[in-house]
Amino acid sequence: MKEKGSDLKITEEMERKKLQDRYIRFDWAIKRLLRQKANFDVLDGFLTVMLNEEIRIVEILESEGNQESADDKFNRVDIKALNSKGEIILVEIQNTRELHYLERILYGVAKAITEHISIGEGYEKIKKVYSISILYFDIGIGTDYIYHGQNHFVGVHTGDHLRVNTRERDVIVSHLPAEIFPEYILIRVNEFDKVALTPLDEWIEYLKDGTIHPDTTAPGLKEAREILKYYSMSPEERLVYDRHLDAIMIQNDVIGTAKLEGRIEGKAEGKAEGLADGIRQVASKMKNTGVDIATIAKYTGLSEEIILSL
């Protein structure tokens, strides 16, 4: 009995050490921890690496997207922040595929701009917006794991970049449109498959599989090693977090199954009815696994009434 008790203690200690090197996913951290001012160093470091300039967050702003709700189980997480230069930064994490994703981030940026200028104010009050999307689904065809988009006005014949004159404090100042127009960064997490040699690579590696190297010097990741430890959570918090991970896995599995069964059913029947039946079957399975009705409707295209009847 004594040996069994000793073996159990050794196993528990090994498990404890293993958990000490396990870190919380970034989507959970943004939802629960990184909104606290004391933890802004992690977010500052991430944004500094992504935007290639020193960023200091001074405030987390309220918006529809960063409000918690009962059904925000697994899919979309975002944060809206104001940096020390008065610019707005949107960070969004998308776990599963969404149609018209580019249109949605365009809408989100436009909404952020209009939310922060009052009726009657001059256009000079418009805030520059950075939109950073962390994507865990295949958005399209490309060979890189990170893409950066920005507005430029380029001469059709000369190739030069237009500079626009504006008045600031009674002085004419020349600006590039890129200093005013939004910037978009798309991070295709699942496409990262290299050895992490730069701070950017180290951050993407953490986003993909939760790895943070003990000797990291990447801005924000050293702080993350202390703040985002899985084992630092209480048993109750770990239970909720583990359920969150399970929900993501179920969601991805269900969506993948929907695609596969829809294709198989459609091919077997050779008719639209076959695909429709396949989608209904998958919707029924999603409903039985506890996926909320609104999410099922969103990903299957079925009405809530039809889903409730399944």
Coordinates of C-alpha atoms in Angstrom, one line a residue:
M1 CA 0.0 0.0 0.0
K2 CA 2.9 2.3 0.9
E3 CA 4.5 1.8 -2.6
K4 CA 1.1 2.5 -4.3
G5 CA 0.8 5.7 -2.4
S6 CA 4.3 6.7 -3.3
D7 CA 3.7 5.9 -7.0
L8 CA 0.6 8.0 -6.9
K9 CA 2.4 11.0 -5.4
I10 CA 5.1 10.7 -8.1
T11 CA 2.4 10.6 -10.8
E12 CA 0.7 13.6 -9.4
E13 CA 4.0 15.5 -9.2
M14 CA 4.8 14.6 -12.8
E15 CA 1.4 15.8 -13.9
R16 CA 1.8 19.0 -11.9
K17 CA 5.1 19.8 -13.6
K18 CA 3.6 19.0 -17.0
L19 CA 0.7 21.4 -16.4
Q20 CA 3.1 24.1 -15.3
D21 CA 4.4 24.3 -18.8
R22 CA 0.9 24.4 -20.3
Y23 CA -0.5 27.8 -21.2
I24 CA -4.0 29.1 -21.7
R25 CA -5.2 29.7 -25.2
F26 CA -5.1 33.3 -26.4
D27 CA -8.8 33.5 -27.1
W28 CA -9.6 32.5 -23.5
A29 CA -6.9 34.9 -22.2
I30 CA -8.4 37.8 -24.2
K31 CA -11.9 36.9 -22.9
R32 CA -10.9 36.5 -19.3
L33 CA -7.5 38.0 -18.4
L34 CA -6.1 40.5 -20.8
R35 CA -8.9 43.0 -20.3
Q36 CA -7.4 43.8 -16.9
K37 CA -5.0 46.7 -16.9
A38 CA -2.5 44.8 -14.8
N39 CA -2.1 42.3 -17.7
F40 CA -1.8 44.8 -20.5
D41 CA 1.9 44.0 -20.9
V42 CA 1.0 40.7 -22.7
L43 CA -1.4 42.5 -25.1
D44 CA 1.1 45.4 -25.6
G45 CA 3.8 42.9 -26.5
F46 CA 1.6 41.0 -29.0
L47 CA 0.6 44.2 -30.7
T48 CA 4.1 45.6 -30.8
V49 CA 5.3 42.4 -32.6
M50 CA 2.3 42.4 -35.0
L51 CA 2.5 46.1 -35.9
N52 CA 6.3 46.4 -35.8
E53 CA 6.2 49.5 -33.6
E54 CA 5.9 50.0 -29.8
I55 CA 2.3 49.8 -28.8
R56 CA 0.9 50.8 -25.4
I57 CA -2.8 50.1 -24.6
V58 CA -4.4 52.6 -22.3
E59 CA -8.0 51.4 -22.4
I60 CA -10.2 48.5 -23.4
L61 CA -13.2 50.0 -25.2
E62 CA -16.7 48.7 -24.9
S63 CA -18.4 47.3 -28.1
E64 CA -20.9 44.7 -29.0
G65 CA -18.1 42.3 -30.0
N66 CA -16.3 42.3 -26.6
Q67 CA -19.4 41.8 -24.5
E68 CA -19.7 38.3 -22.9
S69 CA -22.9 36.5 -23.4
A70 CA -24.4 33.1 -22.5
D71 CA -23.9 31.6 -26.0
D72 CA -20.3 32.9 -26.7
K73 CA -19.1 29.4 -26.2
F74 CA -16.3 28.9 -28.7
N75 CA -16.3 30.7 -32.0
R76 CA -15.6 34.4 -32.1
V77 CA -13.6 36.4 -29.5
D78 CA -12.5 40.0 -29.9
I79 CA -11.2 43.0 -28.1
K80 CA -11.3 46.7 -28.9
A81 CA -8.6 48.8 -27.5
L82 CA -7.3 52.4 -27.6
N83 CA -3.5 52.9 -27.8
S84 CA -1.4 55.7 -26.4
K85 CA -1.6 57.5 -29.8
G86 CA -5.4 57.6 -29.7
E87 CA -5.7 54.9 -32.4
I88 CA -8.2 52.0 -32.3
I89 CA -7.0 48.4 -32.4
L90 CA -9.4 45.5 -33.0
V91 CA -8.1 42.0 -32.3
E92 CA -10.4 39.2 -33.4
I93 CA -10.0 35.4 -33.0
Q94 CA -12.1 33.2 -35.3
N95 CA -12.1 29.5 -34.5
T96 CA -14.3 28.2 -37.3
R97 CA -15.0 29.2 -40.9
E98 CA -17.4 32.0 -41.6
L99 CA -18.6 33.0 -45.1
H100 CA -18.1 36.6 -46.1
Y101 CA -15.4 37.0 -43.5
L102 CA -13.6 39.9 -45.3
E103 CA -16.9 41.8 -45.6
R104 CA -17.4 41.4 -41.8
I105 CA -14.1 42.7 -40.8
L106 CA -14.6 45.7 -43.2
Y107 CA -17.9 46.3 -41.5
G108 CA -16.3 46.1 -38.1
V109 CA -13.6 48.6 -38.9
A110 CA -16.2 51.0 -40.5
K111 CA -18.3 50.7 -37.4
A112 CA -15.4 51.4 -35.1
I113 CA -14.6 54.6 -37.0
T114 CA -18.2 55.9 -36.9
E115 CA -18.6 55.0 -33.2
H116 CA -15.7 57.4 -32.3
I117 CA -16.7 60.5 -34.2
S118 CA -19.7 62.5 -33.1
I119 CA -22.2 64.2 -35.4
G120 CA -20.9 67.7 -36.3
E121 CA -17.2 66.9 -35.6
G122 CA -14.7 67.5 -38.3
Y123 CA -13.2 64.6 -40.2
E124 CA -9.9 65.3 -38.6
K125 CA -11.3 63.6 -35.5
I126 CA -11.5 60.2 -37.3
K127 CA -9.3 57.6 -35.6
K128 CA -7.0 55.3 -37.5
V129 CA -8.0 51.7 -37.0
Y130 CA -5.9 48.5 -37.0
S131 CA -7.7 45.2 -37.5
I132 CA -5.9 42.0 -36.5
S133 CA -7.6 38.7 -37.3
I134 CA -6.3 35.5 -35.8
L135 CA -7.8 32.7 -37.9
Y136 CA -8.0 29.0 -37.2
F137 CA -9.6 28.1 -40.5
D138 CA -8.6 28.1 -44.1
I139 CA -9.6 31.5 -45.5
G140 CA -8.3 30.9 -49.0
I141 CA -5.2 30.3 -51.1
G142 CA -1.9 31.7 -50.1
T143 CA 1.7 30.6 -49.3
D144 CA 2.3 32.8 -46.2
Y145 CA 0.9 32.5 -42.7
I146 CA 0.4 36.3 -42.2
Y147 CA -0.9 38.9 -44.6
H148 CA -0.9 42.7 -44.2
G149 CA -3.3 45.0 -46.2
Q150 CA -3.1 48.8 -46.3
N151 CA -4.5 51.6 -48.5
H152 CA -2.0 53.1 -51.0
F153 CA -2.7 55.4 -53.9
V154 CA -0.1 54.6 -56.5
G155 CA 0.5 56.5 -59.7
V156 CA -0.7 54.4 -62.7
H157 CA 2.1 55.6 -64.9
T158 CA 4.8 56.8 -62.5
G159 CA 4.4 54.3 -59.6
D160 CA 4.9 57.0 -57.0
H161 CA 2.8 57.1 -53.8
L162 CA 0.5 60.0 -53.5
R163 CA 0.9 62.3 -50.5
V164 CA -2.2 64.2 -49.4
N165 CA -2.0 67.7 -47.9
T166 CA -4.0 68.4 -44.7
R167 CA -4.1 71.4 -42.3
E168 CA -3.0 70.8 -38.7
R169 CA -2.9 73.8 -36.3
D170 CA -2.8 76.2 -39.2
V171 CA 0.1 74.4 -40.8
I172 CA -0.1 72.4 -44.0
V173 CA 1.1 68.8 -43.4
S174 CA 1.6 66.1 -46.0
H175 CA 0.3 62.6 -45.1
L176 CA 0.4 59.3 -46.9
P177 CA -3.1 57.8 -47.1
A178 CA -1.7 54.8 -45.2
E179 CA -1.3 57.0 -42.1
I180 CA -5.0 57.6 -42.1
F181 CA -6.7 54.6 -43.7
P182 CA -7.2 51.3 -41.7
E183 CA -4.7 48.5 -41.7
Y184 CA -5.6 44.8 -41.8
I185 CA -3.6 41.9 -40.6
L186 CA -4.7 38.3 -41.3
I187 CA -2.9 35.6 -39.3
R188 CA -3.5 32.1 -40.7
V189 CA -2.4 30.2 -37.6
N190 CA -2.7 26.7 -39.0
E191 CA -0.4 27.5 -41.9
F192 CA 2.6 28.1 -39.6
D193 CA 5.0 25.2 -39.9
K194 CA 8.5 26.5 -39.3
V195 CA 11.0 26.8 -36.5
A196 CA 10.3 29.9 -34.4
L197 CA 13.4 32.1 -34.9
T198 CA 11.9 35.6 -34.6
P199 CA 9.5 37.2 -32.0
L200 CA 6.7 37.1 -34.7
D201 CA 7.3 33.4 -35.2
E202 CA 7.3 32.8 -31.4
W203 CA 4.0 34.5 -31.1
I204 CA 2.4 32.5 -33.9
E205 CA 3.8 29.3 -32.4
Y206 CA 2.1 30.1 -29.1
L207 CA -1.2 31.0 -30.9
K208 CA -1.0 27.6 -32.8
D209 CA -0.1 25.1 -30.1
G210 CA 0.4 27.0 -26.8
T211 CA 4.2 26.8 -26.8
I212 CA 6.2 29.5 -24.9
H213 CA 9.9 28.9 -24.7
P214 CA 11.6 29.4 -21.2
D215 CA 14.2 31.7 -22.7
T216 CA 11.9 33.8 -24.9
T217 CA 12.6 37.5 -25.4
A218 CA 9.6 38.2 -27.5
P219 CA 7.7 41.2 -26.2
G220 CA 4.7 40.0 -24.2
L221 CA 5.6 36.3 -24.1
K222 CA 7.8 36.5 -21.0
E223 CA 4.9 38.1 -19.2
A224 CA 2.5 35.5 -20.7
R225 CA 4.6 32.7 -19.2
E226 CA 3.7 34.0 -15.7
I227 CA 0.1 35.2 -16.3
L228 CA -1.3 32.5 -18.7
K229 CA -0.2 29.3 -16.9
Y230 CA -2.9 26.7 -17.0
Y231 CA -2.0 25.4 -13.6
S232 CA -2.4 28.9 -12.0
M233 CA -6.1 28.6 -12.5
S234 CA -8.3 27.2 -9.8
P235 CA -9.8 23.7 -10.3
E236 CA -13.1 25.3 -11.1
E237 CA -11.6 27.7 -13.6
R238 CA -9.7 24.8 -15.3
L239 CA -12.9 22.8 -15.6
V240 CA -14.7 25.7 -17.4
Y241 CA -11.6 26.2 -19.6
D242 CA -11.4 22.5 -20.5
R243 CA -15.1 22.6 -21.4
H244 CA -14.3 25.6 -23.7
L245 CA -11.7 23.5 -25.5
D246 CA -14.1 20.6 -25.8
A247 CA -16.7 22.9 -27.3
I248 CA -14.2 24.1 -29.9
M249 CA -13.3 20.6 -30.8
I250 CA -16.9 19.6 -31.1
Q251 CA -17.7 22.7 -33.2
N252 CA -14.9 22.0 -35.6
D253 CA -15.8 18.3 -35.8
V254 CA -19.5 19.1 -36.5
I255 CA -18.7 21.6 -39.2
G256 CA -16.3 19.2 -40.8
T257 CA -18.8 16.5 -40.7
A258 CA -21.5 18.8 -42.2
K259 CA -19.3 19.4 -45.2
L260 CA -18.4 15.7 -45.6
E261 CA -21.9 14.4 -45.2
G262 CA -23.4 17.1 -47.4
R263 CA -20.9 16.2 -50.2
I264 CA -21.5 12.5 -49.8
E265 CA -25.3 12.8 -49.7
G266 CA -25.4 15.2 -52.6
K267 CA -23.1 13.0 -54.7
A268 CA -25.1 9.8 -53.8
E269 CA -28.4 11.3 -54.7
G270 CA -27.2 13.6 -57.5
K271 CA -29.9 16.0 -56.5
A272 CA -30.3 19.1 -54.3
E273 CA -32.6 17.1 -52.0
G274 CA -29.6 14.9 -51.1
L275 CA -27.6 17.8 -50.0
A276 CA -30.5 19.3 -48.1
D277 CA -31.1 16.0 -46.3
G278 CA -27.5 15.8 -45.4
I279 CA -27.5 19.3 -43.9
R280 CA -30.7 18.5 -41.9
Q281 CA -29.0 15.3 -40.5
V282 CA -26.0 17.3 -39.4
A283 CA -28.1 20.1 -37.9
S284 CA -29.9 17.4 -35.9
K285 CA -26.5 16.1 -34.6
M286 CA -25.3 19.6 -33.8
K287 CA -28.5 20.2 -31.8
N288 CA -28.1 16.9 -29.9
T289 CA -24.5 17.9 -28.9
G290 CA -25.7 21.1 -27.4
V291 CA -24.8 23.6 -30.1
D292 CA -27.1 26.6 -29.8
I293 CA -29.8 27.1 -32.4
A294 CA -28.5 30.5 -33.7
T295 CA -25.1 28.9 -34.4
I296 CA -26.6 25.9 -36.2
A297 CA -28.7 28.3 -38.3
K298 CA -25.6 30.3 -39.2
Y299 CA -23.6 27.4 -40.4
T300 CA -26.3 25.3 -42.1
G301 CA -28.5 28.0 -43.6
L302 CA -31.6 26.4 -42.1
S303 CA -34.2 28.5 -40.3
E304 CA -34.5 28.3 -36.5
E305 CA -38.0 26.9 -37.0
I306 CA -36.8 24.0 -39.0
I307 CA -33.9 23.3 -36.5
L308 CA -36.4 23.3 -33.6
S309 CA -38.5 20.8 -35.4
L310 CA -35.7 18.3 -35.9

